[in-house]
Each structure stands twice: as structure tokens, then as C-alpha cells.
JSON list of C-alpha atoms in Angstrom, two decimals:
[
{"chain": "A", "resi": 25, "resn": "ALA", "atom": "CA", "xyz": [192.13, 143.90, -270.78]},
{"chain": "A", "resi": 26, "resn": "GLN", "atom": "CA", "xyz": [190.98, 145.45, -267.57]},
{"chain": "A", "resi": 27, "resn": "SER", "atom": "CA", "xyz": [193.52, 147.72, -265.96]},
{"chain": "A", "resi": 28, "resn": "VAL", "atom": "CA", "xyz": [193.93, 150.62, -263.59]},
{"chain": "A", "resi": 29, "resn": "THR", "atom": "CA", "xyz": [196.58, 153.29, -263.96]},
{"chain": "A", "resi": 30, "resn": "GLN", "atom": "CA", "xyz": [197.68, 155.72, -261.31]},
{"chain": "A", "resi": 31, "resn": "PRO", "atom": "CA", "xyz": [200.04, 158.06, -263.15]},
{"chain": "A", "resi": 32, "resn": "ASP", "atom": "CA", "xyz": [201.60, 159.57, -260.04]},
{"chain": "A", "resi": 33, "resn": "ILE", "atom": "CA", "xyz": [203.79, 157.23, -258.03]},
{"chain": "A", "resi": 34, "resn": "HIS", "atom": "CA", "xyz": [204.63, 159.80, -255.41]},
{"chain": "A", "resi": 35, "resn": "ILE", "atom": "CA", "xyz": [203.00, 163.12, -254.47]},
{"chain": "A", "resi": 36, "resn": "THR", "atom": "CA", "xyz": [204.06, 165.63, -251.84]},
{"chain": "A", "resi": 37, "resn": "VAL", "atom": "CA", "xyz": [201.71, 168.34, -250.65]},
{"chain": "A", "resi": 38, "resn": "SER", "atom": "CA", "xyz": [201.81, 170.82, -247.83]},
{"chain": "A", "resi": 39, "resn": "GLU", "atom": "CA", "xyz": [199.46, 170.39, -244.92]},
{"chain": "A", "resi": 40, "resn": "GLY", "atom": "CA", "xyz": [196.31, 172.37, -245.57]},
{"chain": "A", "resi": 41, "resn": "ALA", "atom": "CA", "xyz": [196.74, 172.30, -249.32]},
{"chain": "A", "resi": 42, "resn": "SER", "atom": "CA", "xyz": [194.30, 170.64, -251.66]},
{"chain": "A", "resi": 43, "resn": "LEU", "atom": "CA", "xyz": [194.94, 167.20, -253.09]},
{"chain": "A", "resi": 44, "resn": "GLU", "atom": "CA", "xyz": [194.02, 165.38, -256.25]},
{"chain": "A", "resi": 45, "resn": "LEU", "atom": "CA", "xyz": [195.14, 161.82, -256.97]},
{"chain": "A", "resi": 46, "resn": "ARG", "atom": "CA", "xyz": [194.62, 160.61, -260.49]},
{"chain": "A", "resi": 47, "resn": "CYS", "atom": "CA", "xyz": [193.19, 157.29, -261.58]},
{"chain": "A", "resi": 48, "resn": "ASN", "atom": "CA", "xyz": [192.39, 156.02, -265.05]},
{"chain": "A", "resi": 49, "resn": "TYR", "atom": "CA", "xyz": [190.79, 152.69, -265.79]},
{"chain": "A", "resi": 50, "resn": "SER", "atom": "CA", "xyz": [190.21, 150.42, -268.71]},
{"chain": "A", "resi": 51, "resn": "TYR", "atom": "CA", "xyz": [187.13, 148.27, -268.41]},
{"chain": "A", "resi": 52, "resn": "GLY", "atom": "CA", "xyz": [184.64, 147.00, -270.95]},
{"chain": "A", "resi": 53, "resn": "ALA", "atom": "CA", "xyz": [181.47, 147.50, -268.97]},
{"chain": "A", "resi": 54, "resn": "THR", "atom": "CA", "xyz": [180.28, 149.97, -266.38]},
{"chain": "A", "resi": 55, "resn": "PRO", "atom": "CA", "xyz": [183.00, 149.83, -263.79]},
{"chain": "A", "resi": 56, "resn": "TYR", "atom": "CA", "xyz": [182.73, 149.47, -260.08]},
{"chain": "A", "resi": 57, "resn": "LEU", "atom": "CA", "xyz": [185.38, 151.87, -258.78]},
{"chain": "A", "resi": 58, "resn": "PHE", "atom": "CA", "xyz": [187.04, 152.15, -255.42]},
{"chain": "A", "resi": 59, "resn": "TRP", "atom": "CA", "xyz": [189.67, 154.12, -253.58]},
{"chain": "A", "resi": 60, "resn": "TYR", "atom": "CA", "xyz": [191.53, 152.48, -250.71]},
{"chain": "A", "resi": 61, "resn": "VAL", "atom": "CA", "xyz": [194.11, 153.84, -248.32]},
{"chain": "A", "resi": 62, "resn": "GLN", "atom": "CA", "xyz": [196.90, 151.82, -246.75]},
{"chain": "A", "resi": 63, "resn": "SER", "atom": "CA", "xyz": [199.13, 152.93, -243.91]},
{"chain": "A", "resi": 64, "resn": "PRO", "atom": "CA", "xyz": [202.56, 151.29, -243.65]},
{"chain": "A", "resi": 65, "resn": "GLY", "atom": "CA", "xyz": [202.32, 147.65, -242.66]},
{"chain": "A", "resi": 66, "resn": "GLN", "atom": "CA", "xyz": [198.55, 147.75, -242.50]},
{"chain": "A", "resi": 67, "resn": "GLY", "atom": "CA", "xyz": [195.64, 146.43, -244.46]},
{"chain": "A", "resi": 68, "resn": "LEU", "atom": "CA", "xyz": [193.49, 148.42, -246.83]},
{"chain": "A", "resi": 69, "resn": "GLN", "atom": "CA", "xyz": [190.71, 150.74, -245.74]},
{"chain": "A", "resi": 70, "resn": "LEU", "atom": "CA", "xyz": [187.93, 151.73, -248.10]},
{"chain": "A", "resi": 71, "resn": "LEU", "atom": "CA", "xyz": [187.66, 155.48, -248.64]},
{"chain": "A", "resi": 72, "resn": "LEU", "atom": "CA", "xyz": [184.80, 155.48, -251.12]},
{"chain": "A", "resi": 73, "resn": "LYS", "atom": "CA", "xyz": [183.22, 153.60, -253.97]},
{"chain": "A", "resi": 74, "resn": "TYR", "atom": "CA", "xyz": [181.24, 154.28, -257.11]},
{"chain": "A", "resi": 75, "resn": "PHE", "atom": "CA", "xyz": [178.74, 151.82, -258.51]},
{"chain": "A", "resi": 76, "resn": "SER", "atom": "CA", "xyz": [176.17, 154.01, -260.25]},
{"chain": "A", "resi": 77, "resn": "GLY", "atom": "CA", "xyz": [174.19, 157.22, -259.90]},
{"chain": "A", "resi": 78, "resn": "ASP", "atom": "CA", "xyz": [175.71, 160.52, -258.88]},
{"chain": "A", "resi": 79, "resn": "THR", "atom": "CA", "xyz": [179.18, 160.74, -260.37]},
{"chain": "A", "resi": 80, "resn": "LEU", "atom": "CA", "xyz": [180.53, 162.70, -257.42]},
{"chain": "A", "resi": 81, "resn": "VAL", "atom": "CA", "xyz": [180.87, 160.41, -254.45]},
{"chain": "A", "resi": 82, "resn": "GLN", "atom": "CA", "xyz": [181.69, 161.33, -250.90]},
{"chain": "A", "resi": 83, "resn": "GLY", "atom": "CA", "xyz": [183.83, 159.16, -248.73]},
{"chain": "A", "resi": 84, "resn": "ILE", "atom": "CA", "xyz": [185.31, 159.04, -245.28]},
{"chain": "A", "resi": 85, "resn": "LYS", "atom": "CA", "xyz": [187.92, 161.41, -243.89]},
{"chain": "A", "resi": 86, "resn": "GLY", "atom": "CA", "xyz": [186.74, 164.27, -246.11]},
{"chain": "A", "resi": 87, "resn": "PHE", "atom": "CA", "xyz": [187.63, 162.60, -249.40]},
{"chain": "A", "resi": 88, "resn": "GLU", "atom": "CA", "xyz": [185.56, 162.70, -252.54]},
{"chain": "A", "resi": 89, "resn": "ALA", "atom": "CA", "xyz": [185.97, 161.31, -256.03]},
{"chain": "A", "resi": 90, "resn": "GLU", "atom": "CA", "xyz": [184.44, 162.08, -259.37]},
{"chain": "A", "resi": 91, "resn": "PHE", "atom": "CA", "xyz": [183.65, 159.49, -262.02]},
{"chain": "A", "resi": 92, "resn": "LYS", "atom": "CA", "xyz": [184.11, 160.78, -265.54]},
{"chain": "A", "resi": 93, "resn": "ARG", "atom": "CA", "xyz": [183.12, 158.17, -268.09]},
{"chain": "A", "resi": 94, "resn": "SER", "atom": "CA", "xyz": [184.31, 160.24, -271.06]},
{"chain": "A", "resi": 95, "resn": "GLN", "atom": "CA", "xyz": [187.81, 160.37, -269.59]},
{"chain": "A", "resi": 96, "resn": "SER", "atom": "CA", "xyz": [187.78, 156.91, -268.00]},
{"chain": "A", "resi": 97, "resn": "SER", "atom": "CA", "xyz": [188.87, 158.58, -264.81]},
{"chain": "A", "resi": 98, "resn": "PHE", "atom": "CA", "xyz": [188.03, 158.40, -261.12]},
{"chain": "A", "resi": 99, "resn": "ASN", "atom": "CA", "xyz": [190.18, 161.02, -259.43]},
{"chain": "A", "resi": 100, "resn": "LEU", "atom": "CA", "xyz": [190.33, 161.37, -255.67]},
{"chain": "A", "resi": 101, "resn": "ARG", "atom": "CA", "xyz": [190.23, 164.80, -254.08]},
{"chain": "A", "resi": 102, "resn": "LYS", "atom": "CA", "xyz": [190.47, 166.42, -250.70]},
{"chain": "A", "resi": 103, "resn": "PRO", "atom": "CA", "xyz": [190.20, 170.18, -250.18]},
{"chain": "A", "resi": 104, "resn": "SER", "atom": "CA", "xyz": [192.59, 170.37, -247.22]},
{"chain": "A", "resi": 105, "resn": "VAL", "atom": "CA", "xyz": [195.14, 167.68, -246.45]},
{"chain": "A", "resi": 106, "resn": "HIS", "atom": "CA", "xyz": [196.06, 166.73, -242.89]},
{"chain": "A", "resi": 107, "resn": "TRP", "atom": "CA", "xyz": [199.37, 165.23, -241.83]},
{"chain": "A", "resi": 108, "resn": "SER", "atom": "CA", "xyz": [197.55, 162.01, -240.94]},
{"chain": "A", "resi": 109, "resn": "ASP", "atom": "CA", "xyz": [196.59, 161.57, -244.60]},
{"chain": "A", "resi": 110, "resn": "ALA", "atom": "CA", "xyz": [200.14, 160.53, -245.45]},
{"chain": "A", "resi": 111, "resn": "ALA", "atom": "CA", "xyz": [199.78, 156.97, -246.74]},
{"chain": "A", "resi": 112, "resn": "GLU", "atom": "CA", "xyz": [199.56, 154.84, -249.86]},
{"chain": "A", "resi": 113, "resn": "TYR", "atom": "CA", "xyz": [196.42, 155.29, -251.95]},
{"chain": "A", "resi": 114, "resn": "PHE", "atom": "CA", "xyz": [195.11, 152.65, -254.30]},
{"chain": "A", "resi": 115, "resn": "CYS", "atom": "CA", "xyz": [192.50, 153.00, -256.97]},
{"chain": "A", "resi": 116, "resn": "ALA", "atom": "CA", "xyz": [190.75, 149.79, -257.96]},
{"chain": "A", "resi": 117, "resn": "VAL", "atom": "CA", "xyz": [188.15, 148.50, -260.34]},
{"chain": "A", "resi": 118, "resn": "GLY", "atom": "CA", "xyz": [185.91, 145.64, -259.30]},
{"chain": "A", "resi": 119, "resn": "ARG", "atom": "CA", "xyz": [185.17, 142.81, -261.66]},
{"chain": "A", "resi": 120, "resn": "ALA", "atom": "CA", "xyz": [181.52, 142.03, -261.18]},
{"chain": "A", "resi": 121, "resn": "TRP", "atom": "CA", "xyz": [180.63, 138.39, -260.75]},
{"chain": "A", "resi": 122, "resn": "SER", "atom": "CA", "xyz": [177.52, 136.86, -259.30]},
{"chain": "A", "resi": 123, "resn": "GLY", "atom": "CA", "xyz": [176.51, 140.28, -258.00]},
{"chain": "A", "resi": 124, "resn": "ASN", "atom": "CA", "xyz": [179.70, 140.63, -256.00]},
{"chain": "A", "resi": 125, "resn": "THR", "atom": "CA", "xyz": [182.48, 143.07, -256.72]},
{"chain": "A", "resi": 126, "resn": "GLY", "atom": "CA", "xyz": [185.28, 141.90, -254.48]},
{"chain": "A", "resi": 127, "resn": "LYS", "atom": "CA", "xyz": [187.57, 140.74, -257.26]},
{"chain": "A", "resi": 128, "resn": "LEU", "atom": "CA", "xyz": [189.57, 143.92, -257.50]},
{"chain": "A", "resi": 129, "resn": "ILE", "atom": "CA", "xyz": [192.19, 145.05, -259.94]},
{"chain": "A", "resi": 130, "resn": "PHE", "atom": "CA", "xyz": [194.38, 147.60, -258.24]},
{"chain": "A", "resi": 131, "resn": "GLY", "atom": "CA", "xyz": [196.45, 150.41, -259.63]},
{"chain": "A", "resi": 132, "resn": "GLN", "atom": "CA", "xyz": [200.09, 150.64, -258.65]},
{"chain": "A", "resi": 133, "resn": "GLY", "atom": "CA", "xyz": [199.34, 153.08, -255.88]},
{"chain": "A", "resi": 134, "resn": "THR", "atom": "CA", "xyz": [200.28, 156.67, -255.11]},
{"chain": "A", "resi": 135, "resn": "THR", "atom": "CA", "xyz": [202.36, 157.48, -252.07]},
{"chain": "A", "resi": 136, "resn": "LEU", "atom": "CA", "xyz": [201.24, 160.70, -250.44]},
{"chain": "A", "resi": 137, "resn": "GLN", "atom": "CA", "xyz": [203.69, 162.65, -248.36]},
{"chain": "A", "resi": 138, "resn": "VAL", "atom": "CA", "xyz": [202.48, 165.64, -246.36]},
{"chain": "A", "resi": 139, "resn": "LYS", "atom": "CA", "xyz": [204.85, 168.46, -245.52]},
{"chain": "A", "resi": 140, "resn": "PRO", "atom": "CA", "xyz": [204.30, 170.39, -242.30]},
{"chain": "B", "resi": 128, "resn": "ASP", "atom": "CA", "xyz": [186.23, 145.05, -232.69]},
{"chain": "B", "resi": 129, "resn": "ALA", "atom": "CA", "xyz": [188.43, 143.57, -235.40]},
{"chain": "B", "resi": 130, "resn": "MET", "atom": "CA", "xyz": [186.23, 141.98, -238.02]},
{"chain": "B", "resi": 131, "resn": "VAL", "atom": "CA", "xyz": [188.82, 140.31, -240.24]},
{"chain": "B", "resi": 132, "resn": "ILE", "atom": "CA", "xyz": [191.68, 138.92, -238.23]},
{"chain": "B", "resi": 133, "resn": "GLN", "atom": "CA", "xyz": [194.88, 137.59, -239.69]},
{"chain": "B", "resi": 134, "resn": "ASN", "atom": "CA", "xyz": [197.41, 135.58, -237.78]},
{"chain": "B", "resi": 135, "resn": "PRO", "atom": "CA", "xyz": [200.25, 135.80, -237.37]},
{"chain": "B", "resi": 136, "resn": "ARG", "atom": "CA", "xyz": [201.07, 139.42, -238.08]},
{"chain": "B", "resi": 137, "resn": "TYR", "atom": "CA", "xyz": [204.60, 138.46, -239.13]},
{"chain": "B", "resi": 138, "resn": "GLN", "atom": "CA", "xyz": [205.66, 135.03, -240.33]},
{"chain": "B", "resi": 139, "resn": "VAL", "atom": "CA", "xyz": [209.16, 133.87, -241.10]},
{"chain": "B", "resi": 140, "resn": "THR", "atom": "CA", "xyz": [209.72, 130.61, -242.92]},
{"chain": "B", "resi": 141, "resn": "GLN", "atom": "CA", "xyz": [212.57, 128.86, -244.62]},
{"chain": "B", "resi": 142, "resn": "PHE", "atom": "CA", "xyz": [212.97, 128.33, -248.31]},
{"chain": "B", "resi": 143, "resn": "GLY", "atom": "CA", "xyz": [210.93, 125.28, -249.26]},
{"chain": "B", "resi": 144, "resn": "LYS", "atom": "CA", "xyz": [209.32, 124.82, -245.84]},
{"chain": "B", "resi": 145, "resn": "PRO", "atom": "CA", "xyz": [205.50, 124.74, -245.99]},
{"chain": "B", "resi": 146, "resn": "VAL", "atom": "CA", "xyz": [203.74, 127.58, -244.25]},
{"chain": "B", "resi": 147, "resn": "THR", "atom": "CA", "xyz": [200.11, 128.33, -243.43]},
{"chain": "B", "resi": 148, "resn": "LEU", "atom": "CA", "xyz": [198.58, 131.73, -242.92]},
{"chain": "B", "resi": 149, "resn": "SER", "atom": "CA", "xyz": [195.20, 132.07, -241.28]},
{"chain": "B", "resi": 150, "resn": "CYS", "atom": "CA", "xyz": [192.29, 134.42, -241.55]},
{"chain": "B", "resi": 151, "resn": "SER", "atom": "CA", "xyz": [189.11, 134.58, -239.51]},
{"chain": "B", "resi": 152, "resn": "GLN", "atom": "CA", "xyz": [186.09, 136.81, -239.74]},
{"chain": "B", "resi": 153, "resn": "THR", "atom": "CA", "xyz": [183.27, 137.78, -237.45]},
{"chain": "B", "resi": 154, "resn": "LEU", "atom": "CA", "xyz": [181.09, 139.25, -240.20]},
{"chain": "B", "resi": 155, "resn": "ASN", "atom": "CA", "xyz": [179.53, 136.00, -241.40]},
{"chain": "B", "resi": 156, "resn": "HIS", "atom": "CA", "xyz": [180.35, 136.99, -244.96]},
{"chain": "B", "resi": 157, "resn": "ASN", "atom": "CA", "xyz": [180.01, 134.32, -247.58]},
{"chain": "B", "resi": 158, "resn": "VAL", "atom": "CA", "xyz": [182.96, 135.44, -249.68]},
{"chain": "B", "resi": 159, "resn": "MET", "atom": "CA", "xyz": [186.59, 135.42, -248.61]},
{"chain": "B", "resi": 160, "resn": "TYR", "atom": "CA", "xyz": [189.59, 136.50, -250.67]},
{"chain": "B", "resi": 161, "resn": "TRP", "atom": "CA", "xyz": [193.34, 136.18, -250.51]},
{"chain": "B", "resi": 162, "resn": "TYR", "atom": "CA", "xyz": [195.48, 138.91, -252.02]},
{"chain": "B", "resi": 163, "resn": "GLN", "atom": "CA", "xyz": [199.26, 138.99, -252.36]},
{"chain": "B", "resi": 164, "resn": "GLN", "atom": "CA", "xyz": [201.03, 142.32, -252.12]},
{"chain": "B", "resi": 165, "resn": "LYS", "atom": "CA", "xyz": [204.74, 142.41, -252.85]},
{"chain": "B", "resi": 166, "resn": "SER", "atom": "CA", "xyz": [206.83, 145.30, -251.69]},
{"chain": "B", "resi": 167, "resn": "SER", "atom": "CA", "xyz": [205.86, 148.59, -253.33]},
{"chain": "B", "resi": 168, "resn": "GLN", "atom": "CA", "xyz": [203.35, 146.82, -255.58]},
{"chain": "B", "resi": 169, "resn": "ALA", "atom": "CA", "xyz": [199.60, 146.68, -255.84]},
{"chain": "B", "resi": 170, "resn": "PRO", "atom": "CA", "xyz": [197.68, 143.86, -254.18]},
{"chain": "B", "resi": 171, "resn": "LYS", "atom": "CA", "xyz": [196.97, 140.98, -256.54]},
{"chain": "B", "resi": 172, "resn": "LEU", "atom": "CA", "xyz": [194.11, 138.55, -256.14]},
{"chain": "B", "resi": 173, "resn": "LEU", "atom": "CA", "xyz": [195.22, 134.93, -255.67]},
{"chain": "B", "resi": 174, "resn": "PHE", "atom": "CA", "xyz": [191.84, 133.22, -255.19]},
{"chain": "B", "resi": 175, "resn": "HIS", "atom": "CA", "xyz": [188.54, 133.50, -253.45]},
{"chain": "B", "resi": 176, "resn": "TYR", "atom": "CA", "xyz": [185.85, 131.37, -251.87]},
{"chain": "B", "resi": 177, "resn": "TYR", "atom": "CA", "xyz": [182.18, 131.85, -252.47]},
{"chain": "B", "resi": 178, "resn": "ASP", "atom": "CA", "xyz": [180.85, 129.84, -249.56]},
{"chain": "B", "resi": 179, "resn": "LYS", "atom": "CA", "xyz": [182.67, 126.54, -250.08]},
{"chain": "B", "resi": 180, "resn": "ASP", "atom": "CA", "xyz": [183.28, 127.05, -253.78]},
{"chain": "B", "resi": 181, "resn": "PHE", "atom": "CA", "xyz": [186.94, 127.69, -254.48]},
{"chain": "B", "resi": 182, "resn": "ASN", "atom": "CA", "xyz": [187.90, 129.97, -257.36]},
{"chain": "B", "resi": 183, "resn": "ASN", "atom": "CA", "xyz": [191.49, 130.21, -258.45]},
{"chain": "B", "resi": 184, "resn": "GLU", "atom": "CA", "xyz": [192.85, 133.10, -260.50]},
{"chain": "B", "resi": 185, "resn": "ALA", "atom": "CA", "xyz": [194.33, 131.86, -263.74]},
{"chain": "B", "resi": 186, "resn": "ASP", "atom": "CA", "xyz": [197.84, 133.06, -262.96]},
{"chain": "B", "resi": 187, "resn": "THR", "atom": "CA", "xyz": [198.02, 131.93, -259.34]},
{"chain": "B", "resi": 188, "resn": "PRO", "atom": "CA", "xyz": [200.89, 129.45, -258.98]},
{"chain": "B", "resi": 189, "resn": "ASP", "atom": "CA", "xyz": [200.10, 125.87, -257.98]},
{"chain": "B", "resi": 190, "resn": "ASN", "atom": "CA", "xyz": [202.35, 126.40, -254.99]},
{"chain": "B", "resi": 191, "resn": "PHE", "atom": "CA", "xyz": [199.49, 128.32, -253.39]},
{"chain": "B", "resi": 192, "resn": "GLN", "atom": "CA", "xyz": [196.51, 126.47, -251.98]},
{"chain": "B", "resi": 193, "resn": "SER", "atom": "CA", "xyz": [193.65, 127.44, -249.76]},
{"chain": "B", "resi": 194, "resn": "ARG", "atom": "CA", "xyz": [191.21, 125.84, -247.35]},
{"chain": "B", "resi": 195, "resn": "ARG", "atom": "CA", "xyz": [187.97, 127.07, -245.91]},
{"chain": "B", "resi": 196, "resn": "PRO", "atom": "CA", "xyz": [186.74, 124.64, -243.26]},
{"chain": "B", "resi": 197, "resn": "ASN", "atom": "CA", "xyz": [183.81, 126.84, -242.25]},
{"chain": "B", "resi": 198, "resn": "THR", "atom": "CA", "xyz": [182.35, 130.29, -242.84]},
{"chain": "B", "resi": 199, "resn": "SER", "atom": "CA", "xyz": [184.61, 131.98, -240.33]},
{"chain": "B", "resi": 200, "resn": "PHE", "atom": "CA", "xyz": [188.01, 130.65, -241.26]},
{"chain": "B", "resi": 201, "resn": "CYS", "atom": "CA", "xyz": [190.15, 130.57, -244.35]},
{"chain": "B", "resi": 202, "resn": "PHE", "atom": "CA", "xyz": [193.74, 129.38, -244.68]},
{"chain": "B", "resi": 203, "resn": "LEU", "atom": "CA", "xyz": [196.44, 130.09, -247.22]},
{"chain": "B", "resi": 204, "resn": "ASP", "atom": "CA", "xyz": [198.93, 127.27, -247.65]},
{"chain": "B", "resi": 205, "resn": "ILE", "atom": "CA", "xyz": [202.21, 127.81, -249.45]},
{"chain": "B", "resi": 206, "resn": "ARG", "atom": "CA", "xyz": [203.59, 124.37, -250.14]},
{"chain": "B", "resi": 207, "resn": "SER", "atom": "CA", "xyz": [207.19, 125.25, -250.98]},
{"chain": "B", "resi": 208, "resn": "PRO", "atom": "CA", "xyz": [207.87, 128.93, -250.40]},
{"chain": "B", "resi": 209, "resn": "GLY", "atom": "CA", "xyz": [210.45, 130.57, -252.58]},
{"chain": "B", "resi": 210, "resn": "LEU", "atom": "CA", "xyz": [212.21, 133.87, -252.08]},
{"chain": "B", "resi": 211, "resn": "GLY", "atom": "CA", "xyz": [209.79, 135.42, -254.54]},
{"chain": "B", "resi": 212, "resn": "ASP", "atom": "CA", "xyz": [206.85, 134.57, -252.30]},
{"chain": "B", "resi": 213, "resn": "ALA", "atom": "CA", "xyz": [207.94, 137.03, -249.64]},
{"chain": "B", "resi": 214, "resn": "ALA", "atom": "CA", "xyz": [205.08, 139.50, -249.48]},
{"chain": "B", "resi": 215, "resn": "MET", "atom": "CA", "xyz": [202.21, 140.85, -247.47]},
{"chain": "B", "resi": 216, "resn": "TYR", "atom": "CA", "xyz": [199.23, 138.52, -247.68]},
{"chain": "B", "resi": 217, "resn": "LEU", "atom": "CA", "xyz": [195.89, 140.20, -247.26]},
{"chain": "B", "resi": 218, "resn": "CYS", "atom": "CA", "xyz": [192.65, 138.45, -246.46]},
{"chain": "B", "resi": 219, "resn": "ALA", "atom": "CA", "xyz": [189.37, 140.15, -247.26]},
{"chain": "B", "resi": 220, "resn": "THR", "atom": "CA", "xyz": [185.69, 139.36, -246.97]},
{"chain": "B", "resi": 221, "resn": "SER", "atom": "CA", "xyz": [182.55, 140.67, -248.58]},
{"chain": "B", "resi": 222, "resn": "GLY", "atom": "CA", "xyz": [178.87, 140.17, -248.06]},
{"chain": "B", "resi": 223, "resn": "THR", "atom": "CA", "xyz": [175.69, 141.29, -249.73]},
{"chain": "B", "resi": 224, "resn": "ASP", "atom": "CA", "xyz": [176.46, 145.01, -249.43]},
{"chain": "B", "resi": 225, "resn": "GLU", "atom": "CA", "xyz": [179.45, 144.61, -251.76]},
{"chain": "B", "resi": 226, "resn": "LYS", "atom": "CA", "xyz": [181.80, 146.28, -249.33]},
{"chain": "B", "resi": 227, "resn": "LEU", "atom": "CA", "xyz": [185.17, 144.61, -248.99]},
{"chain": "B", "resi": 228, "resn": "PHE", "atom": "CA", "xyz": [186.71, 144.32, -245.53]},
{"chain": "B", "resi": 229, "resn": "PHE", "atom": "CA", "xyz": [190.45, 143.74, -245.33]},
{"chain": "B", "resi": 230, "resn": "GLY", "atom": "CA", "xyz": [192.46, 142.28, -242.50]},
{"chain": "B", "resi": 231, "resn": "SER", "atom": "CA", "xyz": [195.72, 143.88, -241.40]},
{"chain": "B", "resi": 232, "resn": "GLY", "atom": "CA", "xyz": [197.71, 141.33, -243.34]},
{"chain": "B", "resi": 233, "resn": "THR", "atom": "CA", "xyz": [200.46, 138.84, -242.64]},
{"chain": "B", "resi": 234, "resn": "GLN", "atom": "CA", "xyz": [203.96, 139.86, -243.66]},
{"chain": "B", "resi": 235, "resn": "LEU", "atom": "CA", "xyz": [205.76, 136.74, -244.85]},
{"chain": "B", "resi": 236, "resn": "SER", "atom": "CA", "xyz": [209.53, 136.55, -244.97]},
{"chain": "B", "resi": 237, "resn": "VAL", "atom": "CA", "xyz": [211.34, 133.66, -246.63]},
{"chain": "B", "resi": 238, "resn": "LEU", "atom": "CA", "xyz": [214.90, 132.94, -245.54]}
]
């Protein structure tokens, strides 16, 4: 069965420190992978996506993620966290259908807290 | 500037009283989705429309229905809301570039 696991429910980092959020997936074919961010009471904003090609993808707000097929992972990284990055982060895998990838399976999410 | 608009932002209904949530888009995307996100949980796909073709997820309760009268609008109808249906409902759209656009969601409370 297709699934996404985010092992860390809650992470706290100091402002300016580096960040890595973990994501592991289970999917039979080549996955379409996404990271979304959600601020409290808001919708989801796409940070980045991986469909194919270069396994290191750059996203918005200084985020990047690396696809590692051998580890079934798609970890999100940021070299220096800002207080405004505090939010909920969701990793997702898209189930391809008819050339569209909007049917997403989300992980449980990781809450990021940033200490001053 | 908002491209996927959900109204209302907050909706309160009574147990068993039908409620409708609305979503509109200015992107002219052919696909629209409804996700349910319960508190502290991941969003879960309820169903989607590809143009006028309705596609229900296998585990979506019959209590949930949807309508898409035209490209721009999509409605989520909950026929008899239960306490367990209290959640954030997220509408999303996608077009040919495979990027998913989410609305800000409607937070539904059931009293």
C-alpha cells in the first residue's frame, strides 16, 4: 500500500540553525513527491516537488529536498531557519492518474517550532 | 489575487443539519479536489472532479456528496453532519502543470 511516514511529529530548532525534516514513502512506481507547509488555520502551500531528473530539488523560501530512491526518502532541508518558518510541514506522494498528480497521500506532518 | 477561494472561512452547523461548503477558482483548472483534515491529522482526499467526471475515494462516506455546476465552482455537501465530521475542509485545483493550488479551507464545527 502507498504510504508516507514522517517520523518526527514535533521538532524545535533555534533560529539560524539548520533544519532537516524526514520523510519516507512506500510506493510501487516512481513517486511524485511533494513538501507542503501549512500555517495555523490556513491552507497548504507547495514548497517543492520532485517528479524526475535531478534528485536535489530547490523550492521556495530557501528550502531544498533530496530524493534518495535507495532509502525511499525525500528529506526537506534548510541551512538557516527563520522564525517565520514555524509551521506544520507535510510530505506527500502523488498518485499518478491520467497524467495528473493531485491525488495526494500525506504524511502525518511535522510541527516545526523555532526558538529565538 | 486569491486563486482558490473557499467560503465561508468558518462554518458552524448542528448535528444532522445539512451543510454546504463552497469553493471557486479563477485558474480555469479542469481538476478540483476536496480534502478533509481533522485536527492534528494529515489531509485526506474525499473525492475529485476531472471536468464534470466525479471520482469518489473508496473510503469516503456516503454522507459526503459534491457538485460541480461549472468549471469555476465546486460544492461539498454533508447531508447529515456528525460530530466526527468536524474538520478543516480544503479545496484544491490542478491544471496541466501538475501543480496543486489549495484554498485557505473552511473550518467546520458541528454542535
